[in-house]
Amino acid sequence: MPIYCDESGGVGRGVMTLAAIDIDESVAEALLARFRTVTGYHGEVKGSRIDLAERALLFELIKDSVSSITIGIAISALVPEKNADRGDHDMQVYAALLEDVVTAMLPEIPGCDSVIIDDGRYGPETLNAIRADIAKLVGPCGTTQLEHSHRLAGLQIADVIANTFYNRALVTERQGRIAAIAAPLLESGQIKMRVLGGKNAATS
């Protein structure tokens, strides 16, 4: 099954998250189709656009699907070195999260398949360099590709998961409710969380 990867937040926001979901394309499409049928939602499904009830429904549908999810979170790693370019540092944190999450997932996936990365965050040259690095991890039996999130259900689901954990990390009036939505999948182990700190990642 493909691994779909998308991110939320960034250096300027104090938290960056990256979600990767291993899910069959047809399962992801059926999941979003059910979500749209129940909610009447139209357009691209994004975590920044849906309300808490819609988010809770989507997580219930994910819970009932055959899928495996790893979420990477960077907090302490977001402080750039003195005089460092903030944009470069944002990209470096993103690349580190992506590499850490994909590396953690690969041993649990039988055989090799594709890693599909949302191409909306950085310029094409930067993203192609990052994609090439991930391709080395996947090896010759797999593929990596960049895709627009509105074209693929798996990327839209990854976006909602990444956005959920971004908001879960922020101290706001919604934090507790967001945490409650994600809790069952964390407790069951369907979602595994990794915290990126400097050069090391710890599993939670």
mmCIF file of N, CA and C in Angstrom, residues 29-122:
data_model
loop_
_atom_site.group_PDB
_atom_site.id
_atom_site.type_symbol
_atom_site.label_atom_id
_atom_site.label_comp_id
_atom_site.label_asym_id
_atom_site.label_seq_id
_atom_site.Cartn_x
_atom_site.Cartn_y
_atom_site.Cartn_z
ATOM 1 N N GLU A 29 -10.121 6.341 -0.829
ATOM 2 C CA GLU A 29 -11.179 6.968 -1.621
ATOM 3 C C GLU A 29 -12.559 6.647 -1.054
ATOM 4 N N ALA A 30 -12.765 5.391 -0.640
ATOM 5 C CA ALA A 30 -14.058 5.005 -0.069
ATOM 6 C C ALA A 30 -14.294 5.719 1.260
ATOM 7 N N LEU A 31 -13.238 5.899 2.041
ATOM 8 C CA LEU A 31 -13.336 6.586 3.326
ATOM 9 C C LEU A 31 -13.787 8.032 3.126
ATOM 10 N N LEU A 32 -13.139 8.726 2.181
ATOM 11 C CA LEU A 32 -13.529 10.122 1.939
ATOM 12 C C LEU A 32 -14.918 10.215 1.312
ATOM 13 N N ALA A 33 -15.262 9.246 0.489
ATOM 14 C CA ALA A 33 -16.600 9.251 -0.108
ATOM 15 C C ALA A 33 -17.663 9.132 0.982
ATOM 16 N N ARG A 34 -17.425 8.273 1.967
ATOM 17 C CA ARG A 34 -18.365 8.125 3.081
ATOM 18 C C ARG A 34 -18.427 9.414 3.893
ATOM 19 N N PHE A 35 -17.282 10.031 4.130
ATOM 20 C CA PHE A 35 -17.229 11.300 4.856
ATOM 21 C C PHE A 35 -18.060 12.360 4.140
ATOM 22 N N ARG A 36 -17.925 12.444 2.832
ATOM 23 C CA ARG A 36 -18.672 13.440 2.059
ATOM 24 C C ARG A 36 -20.173 13.149 2.076
ATOM 25 N N THR A 37 -20.533 11.865 2.000
ATOM 26 C CA THR A 37 -21.947 11.491 2.017
ATOM 27 C C THR A 37 -22.611 11.905 3.322
ATOM 28 N N VAL A 38 -21.922 11.671 4.437
ATOM 29 C CA VAL A 38 -22.494 11.971 5.757
ATOM 30 C C VAL A 38 -22.533 13.476 6.020
ATOM 31 N N THR A 39 -21.476 14.184 5.633
ATOM 32 C CA THR A 39 -21.349 15.606 5.984
ATOM 33 C C THR A 39 -21.851 16.553 4.906
ATOM 34 N N GLY A 40 -21.962 16.068 3.663
ATOM 35 C CA GLY A 40 -22.299 16.956 2.558
ATOM 36 C C GLY A 40 -21.138 17.862 2.161
ATOM 37 N N TYR A 41 -19.945 17.514 2.576
ATOM 38 C CA TYR A 41 -18.759 18.338 2.338
ATOM 39 C C TYR A 41 -18.350 18.257 0.869
ATOM 40 N N HIS A 42 -17.996 19.401 0.300
ATOM 41 C CA HIS A 42 -17.524 19.450 -1.083
ATOM 42 C C HIS A 42 -16.119 20.043 -1.122
ATOM 43 N N GLY A 43 -15.372 19.734 -2.141
ATOM 44 C CA GLY A 43 -14.033 20.277 -2.301
ATOM 45 C C GLY A 43 -12.986 19.447 -1.589
ATOM 46 N N GLU A 44 -11.752 19.936 -1.611
ATOM 47 C CA GLU A 44 -10.640 19.239 -0.984
ATOM 48 C C GLU A 44 -10.825 19.212 0.529
ATOM 49 N N VAL A 45 -10.632 18.055 1.124
ATOM 50 C CA VAL A 45 -10.745 17.911 2.568
ATOM 51 C C VAL A 45 -9.407 18.296 3.200
ATOM 52 N N LYS A 46 -9.423 19.345 4.029
ATOM 53 C CA LYS A 46 -8.225 19.818 4.703
ATOM 54 C C LYS A 46 -8.531 20.028 6.184
ATOM 55 N N GLY A 47 -7.536 19.744 7.015
ATOM 56 C CA GLY A 47 -7.727 19.894 8.443
ATOM 57 C C GLY A 47 -8.041 21.311 8.866
ATOM 58 N N SER A 48 -7.528 22.288 8.128
ATOM 59 C CA SER A 48 -7.762 23.691 8.473
ATOM 60 C C SER A 48 -9.161 24.163 8.104
ATOM 61 N N ARG A 49 -9.916 23.349 7.370
ATOM 62 C CA ARG A 49 -11.231 23.763 6.884
ATOM 63 C C ARG A 49 -12.394 23.035 7.541
ATOM 64 N N ILE A 50 -12.144 21.931 8.208
ATOM 65 C CA ILE A 50 -13.251 21.156 8.775
ATOM 66 C C ILE A 50 -13.436 21.501 10.251
ATOM 67 N N ASP A 51 -14.674 21.328 10.741
ATOM 68 C CA ASP A 51 -14.936 21.633 12.146
ATOM 69 C C ASP A 51 -14.647 20.403 13.010
ATOM 70 N N LEU A 52 -14.846 20.529 14.324
ATOM 71 C CA LEU A 52 -14.485 19.450 15.241
ATOM 72 C C LEU A 52 -15.344 18.202 15.031
ATOM 73 N N ALA A 53 -16.619 18.388 14.755
ATOM 74 C CA ALA A 53 -17.492 17.232 14.529
ATOM 75 C C ALA A 53 -17.086 16.485 13.264
ATOM 76 N N GLU A 54 -16.778 17.220 12.210
ATOM 77 C CA GLU A 54 -16.329 16.587 10.971
ATOM 78 C C GLU A 54 -14.994 15.874 11.185
ATOM 79 N N ARG A 55 -14.111 16.496 11.948
ATOM 80 C CA ARG A 55 -12.811 15.879 12.243
ATOM 81 C C ARG A 55 -13.008 14.569 13.023
ATOM 82 N N ALA A 56 -13.905 14.604 14.010
ATOM 83 C CA ALA A 56 -14.168 13.413 14.808
ATOM 84 C C ALA A 56 -14.720 12.280 13.945
ATOM 85 N N LEU A 57 -15.621 12.606 13.019
ATOM 86 C CA LEU A 57 -16.163 11.600 12.114
ATOM 87 C C LEU A 57 -15.061 10.997 11.262
ATOM 88 N N LEU A 58 -14.195 11.844 10.711
ATOM 89 C CA LEU A 58 -13.128 11.334 9.857
ATOM 90 C C LEU A 58 -12.205 10.402 10.638
ATOM 91 N N PHE A 59 -11.892 10.755 11.887
ATOM 92 C CA PHE A 59 -11.044 9.885 12.702
ATOM 93 C C PHE A 59 -11.744 8.561 13.017
ATOM 94 N N GLU A 60 -13.069 8.569 13.199
ATOM 95 C CA GLU A 60 -13.798 7.322 13.404
ATOM 96 C C GLU A 60 -13.716 6.441 12.160
ATOM 97 N N LEU A 61 -13.818 7.050 10.994
ATOM 98 C CA LEU A 61 -13.716 6.294 9.743
ATOM 99 C C LEU A 61 -12.300 5.742 9.561
ATOM 100 N N ILE A 62 -11.304 6.537 9.920
ATOM 101 C CA ILE A 62 -9.917 6.062 9.854
ATOM 102 C C ILE A 62 -9.728 4.883 10.801
ATOM 103 N N LYS A 63 -10.290 4.984 12.012
ATOM 104 C CA LYS A 63 -10.154 3.927 13.024
ATOM 105 C C LYS A 63 -10.699 2.600 12.509
ATOM 106 N N ASP A 64 -11.754 2.657 11.729
ATOM 107 C CA ASP A 64 -12.388 1.448 11.222
ATOM 108 C C ASP A 64 -11.762 0.944 9.922
ATOM 109 N N SER A 65 -10.747 1.647 9.417
ATOM 110 C CA SER A 65 -10.114 1.260 8.153
ATOM 111 C C SER A 65 -8.870 0.408 8.406
ATOM 112 N N VAL A 66 -8.408 -0.232 7.348
ATOM 113 C CA VAL A 66 -7.129 -0.944 7.399
ATOM 114 C C VAL A 66 -6.045 0.066 7.034
ATOM 115 N N SER A 67 -5.419 0.630 8.045
ATOM 116 C CA SER A 67 -4.405 1.639 7.807
ATOM 117 C C SER A 67 -3.458 1.700 8.998
ATOM 118 N N SER A 68 -2.258 2.161 8.728
ATOM 119 C CA SER A 68 -1.255 2.348 9.775
ATOM 120 C C SER A 68 -0.696 3.756 9.628
ATOM 121 N N ILE A 69 -0.545 4.463 10.750
ATOM 122 C CA ILE A 69 -0.201 5.880 10.701
ATOM 123 C C ILE A 69 0.959 6.168 11.636
ATOM 124 N N THR A 70 1.894 6.975 11.167
ATOM 125 C CA THR A 70 2.953 7.499 12.030
ATOM 126 C C THR A 70 2.947 9.010 11.901
ATOM 127 N N ILE A 71 2.996 9.680 13.039
ATOM 128 C CA ILE A 71 3.016 11.141 13.057
ATOM 129 C C ILE A 71 4.312 11.603 13.706
ATOM 130 N N GLY A 72 5.028 12.482 13.019
ATOM 131 C CA GLY A 72 6.240 13.077 13.561
ATOM 132 C C GLY A 72 5.958 14.503 14.000
ATOM 133 N N ILE A 73 6.514 14.877 15.152
ATOM 134 C CA ILE A 73 6.288 16.216 15.701
ATOM 135 C C ILE A 73 7.627 16.851 16.040
ATOM 136 N N ALA A 74 7.837 18.082 15.581
ATOM 137 C CA ALA A 74 9.045 18.846 15.905
ATOM 138 C C ALA A 74 8.654 20.056 16.741
ATOM 139 N N ILE A 75 9.234 20.158 17.912
ATOM 140 C CA ILE A 75 9.013 21.324 18.775
ATOM 141 C C ILE A 75 10.367 21.935 19.130
ATOM 142 N N SER A 76 11.166 21.203 19.905
ATOM 143 C CA SER A 76 12.475 21.733 20.298
ATOM 144 C C SER A 76 13.401 21.909 19.099
ATOM 145 N N ALA A 77 13.180 21.096 18.051
ATOM 146 C CA ALA A 77 14.036 21.183 16.864
ATOM 147 C C ALA A 77 13.719 22.395 16.007
ATOM 148 N N LEU A 78 12.724 23.198 16.400
ATOM 149 C CA LEU A 78 12.319 24.330 15.574
ATOM 150 C C LEU A 78 13.143 25.594 15.810
ATOM 151 N N VAL A 79 14.031 25.587 16.780
ATOM 152 C CA VAL A 79 14.839 26.782 17.048
ATOM 153 C C VAL A 79 16.049 26.783 16.123
ATOM 154 N N PRO A 80 16.125 27.738 15.183
ATOM 155 C CA PRO A 80 17.262 27.750 14.250
ATOM 156 C C PRO A 80 18.531 28.245 14.937
ATOM 157 N N GLU A 81 19.655 27.897 14.366
ATOM 158 C CA GLU A 81 20.917 28.407 14.873
ATOM 159 C C GLU A 81 20.977 29.915 14.657
ATOM 160 N N LYS A 82 21.827 30.579 15.429
ATOM 161 C CA LYS A 82 21.951 32.027 15.344
ATOM 162 C C LYS A 82 22.304 32.446 13.922
ATOM 163 N N ASN A 83 21.582 33.433 13.417
ATOM 164 C CA ASN A 83 21.774 33.994 12.071
ATOM 165 C C ASN A 83 21.402 33.019 10.945
ATOM 166 N N ALA A 84 20.765 31.896 11.285
ATOM 167 C CA ALA A 84 20.370 30.938 10.251
ATOM 168 C C ALA A 84 19.137 31.452 9.504
ATOM 169 N N ASP A 85 19.036 31.107 8.244
ATOM 170 C CA ASP A 85 17.883 31.484 7.443
ATOM 171 C C ASP A 85 16.666 30.677 7.886
ATOM 172 N N ARG A 86 15.585 31.380 8.232
ATOM 173 C CA ARG A 86 14.397 30.705 8.763
ATOM 174 C C ARG A 86 13.757 29.781 7.724
ATOM 175 N N GLY A 87 13.756 30.216 6.468
ATOM 176 C CA GLY A 87 13.174 29.375 5.429
ATOM 177 C C GLY A 87 13.950 28.086 5.236
ATOM 178 N N ASP A 88 15.291 28.190 5.237
ATOM 179 C CA ASP A 88 16.127 26.995 5.111
ATOM 180 C C ASP A 88 15.910 26.063 6.298
ATOM 181 N N HIS A 89 15.798 26.648 7.486
ATOM 182 C CA HIS A 89 15.613 25.820 8.678
ATOM 183 C C HIS A 89 14.260 25.113 8.644
ATOM 184 N N ASP A 90 13.222 25.805 8.190
ATOM 185 C CA ASP A 90 11.903 25.195 8.050
ATOM 186 C C ASP A 90 11.988 23.969 7.140
ATOM 187 N N MET A 91 12.672 24.118 6.024
ATOM 188 C CA MET A 91 12.821 23.017 5.077
ATOM 189 C C MET A 91 13.610 21.865 5.695
ATOM 190 N N GLN A 92 14.669 22.191 6.465
ATOM 191 C CA GLN A 92 15.482 21.153 7.086
ATOM 192 C C GLN A 92 14.692 20.358 8.120
ATOM 193 N N VAL A 93 13.850 21.052 8.891
ATOM 194 C CA VAL A 93 13.016 20.367 9.875
ATOM 195 C C VAL A 93 12.008 19.463 9.161
ATOM 196 N N TYR A 94 11.410 19.970 8.103
ATOM 197 C CA TYR A 94 10.465 19.172 7.314
ATOM 198 C C TYR A 94 11.140 17.916 6.771
ATOM 199 N N ALA A 95 12.322 18.083 6.188
ATOM 200 C CA ALA A 95 13.040 16.942 5.617
ATOM 201 C C ALA A 95 13.394 15.926 6.700
ATOM 202 N N ALA A 96 13.798 16.414 7.877
ATOM 203 C CA ALA A 96 14.143 15.515 8.975
ATOM 204 C C ALA A 96 12.927 14.739 9.462
ATOM 205 N N LEU A 97 11.785 15.409 9.566
ATOM 206 C CA LEU A 97 10.552 14.732 9.962
ATOM 207 C C LEU A 97 10.164 13.661 8.947
ATOM 208 N N LEU A 98 10.207 14.016 7.683
ATOM 209 C CA LEU A 98 9.820 13.080 6.628
ATOM 210 C C LEU A 98 10.722 11.854 6.642
ATOM 211 N N GLU A 99 12.026 12.077 6.740
ATOM 212 C CA GLU A 99 12.967 10.959 6.756
ATOM 213 C C GLU A 99 12.756 10.074 7.981
ATOM 214 N N ASP A 100 12.564 10.699 9.135
ATOM 215 C CA ASP A 100 12.384 9.934 10.367
ATOM 216 C C ASP A 100 11.116 9.090 10.317
ATOM 217 N N VAL A 101 10.014 9.674 9.866
ATOM 218 C CA VAL A 101 8.737 8.967 9.837
ATOM 219 C C VAL A 101 8.768 7.826 8.822
ATOM 220 N N VAL A 102 9.265 8.088 7.626
ATOM 221 C CA VAL A 102 9.308 7.043 6.601
ATOM 222 C C VAL A 102 10.246 5.917 7.034
ATOM 223 N N THR A 103 11.398 6.261 7.592
ATOM 224 C CA THR A 103 12.337 5.242 8.070
ATOM 225 C C THR A 103 11.686 4.357 9.130
ATOM 226 N N ALA A 104 10.892 4.960 10.011
ATOM 227 C CA ALA A 104 10.227 4.196 11.061
ATOM 228 C C ALA A 104 9.162 3.257 10.496
ATOM 229 N N MET A 105 8.509 3.649 9.411
ATOM 230 C CA MET A 105 7.402 2.859 8.874
ATOM 231 C C MET A 105 7.855 1.715 7.978
ATOM 232 N N LEU A 106 8.943 1.888 7.261
ATOM 233 C CA LEU A 106 9.337 0.911 6.238
ATOM 234 C C LEU A 106 9.491 -0.518 6.760
ATOM 235 N N PRO A 107 10.109 -0.738 7.933
ATOM 236 C CA PRO A 107 10.260 -2.128 8.392
ATOM 237 C C PRO A 107 8.942 -2.836 8.678
ATOM 238 N N GLU A 108 7.887 -2.082 8.898
ATOM 239 C CA GLU A 108 6.591 -2.667 9.232
ATOM 240 C C GLU A 108 5.737 -2.949 8.003
ATOM 241 N N ILE A 109 6.228 -2.574 6.832
ATOM 242 C CA ILE A 109 5.445 -2.721 5.606
ATOM 243 C C ILE A 109 5.997 -3.886 4.798
ATOM 244 N N PRO A 110 5.198 -4.919 4.540
ATOM 245 C CA PRO A 110 5.667 -6.045 3.741
ATOM 246 C C PRO A 110 5.896 -5.637 2.288
ATOM 247 N N GLY A 111 7.071 -5.953 1.766
ATOM 248 C CA GLY A 111 7.392 -5.563 0.393
ATOM 249 C C GLY A 111 7.660 -4.080 0.298
ATOM 250 N N CYS A 112 7.643 -3.569 -0.918
ATOM 251 C CA CYS A 112 7.900 -2.152 -1.149
ATOM 252 C C CYS A 112 6.769 -1.553 -1.972
ATOM 253 N N ASP A 113 6.475 -0.340 -1.694
ATOM 254 C CA ASP A 113 5.448 0.359 -2.462
ATOM 255 C C ASP A 113 5.875 1.803 -2.601
ATOM 256 N N SER A 114 4.949 2.679 -2.927
ATOM 257 C CA SER A 114 5.304 4.062 -3.194
ATOM 258 C C SER A 114 5.136 4.944 -1.962
ATOM 259 N N VAL A 115 6.000 5.962 -1.869
ATOM 260 C CA VAL A 115 5.840 7.024 -0.886
ATOM 261 C C VAL A 115 5.388 8.246 -1.668
ATOM 262 N N ILE A 116 4.222 8.771 -1.329
ATOM 263 C CA ILE A 116 3.620 9.873 -2.066
ATOM 264 C C ILE A 116 3.610 11.104 -1.165
ATOM 265 N N ILE A 117 4.260 12.176 -1.609
ATOM 266 C CA ILE A 117 4.490 13.370 -0.805
ATOM 267 C C ILE A 117 3.718 14.538 -1.395
ATOM 268 N N ASP A 118 3.017 15.266 -0.540
ATOM 269 C CA ASP A 118 2.317 16.467 -1.003
ATOM 270 C C ASP A 118 3.335 17.487 -1.513
ATOM 271 N N ASP A 119 3.055 18.085 -2.653
ATOM 272 C CA ASP A 119 4.046 18.974 -3.277
ATOM 273 C C ASP A 119 3.733 20.450 -3.074
ATOM 274 N N GLY A 120 2.887 20.766 -2.082
ATOM 275 C CA GLY A 120 2.417 22.147 -1.963
ATOM 276 C C GLY A 120 3.241 23.063 -1.085
ATOM 277 N N ARG A 121 4.272 22.582 -0.394
ATOM 278 C CA ARG A 121 4.913 23.416 0.627
ATOM 279 C C ARG A 121 6.101 24.217 0.112
ATOM 280 N N TYR A 122 6.982 23.596 -0.649
ATOM 281 C CA TYR A 122 8.214 24.246 -1.087
ATOM 282 C C TYR A 122 8.281 24.275 -2.612
#
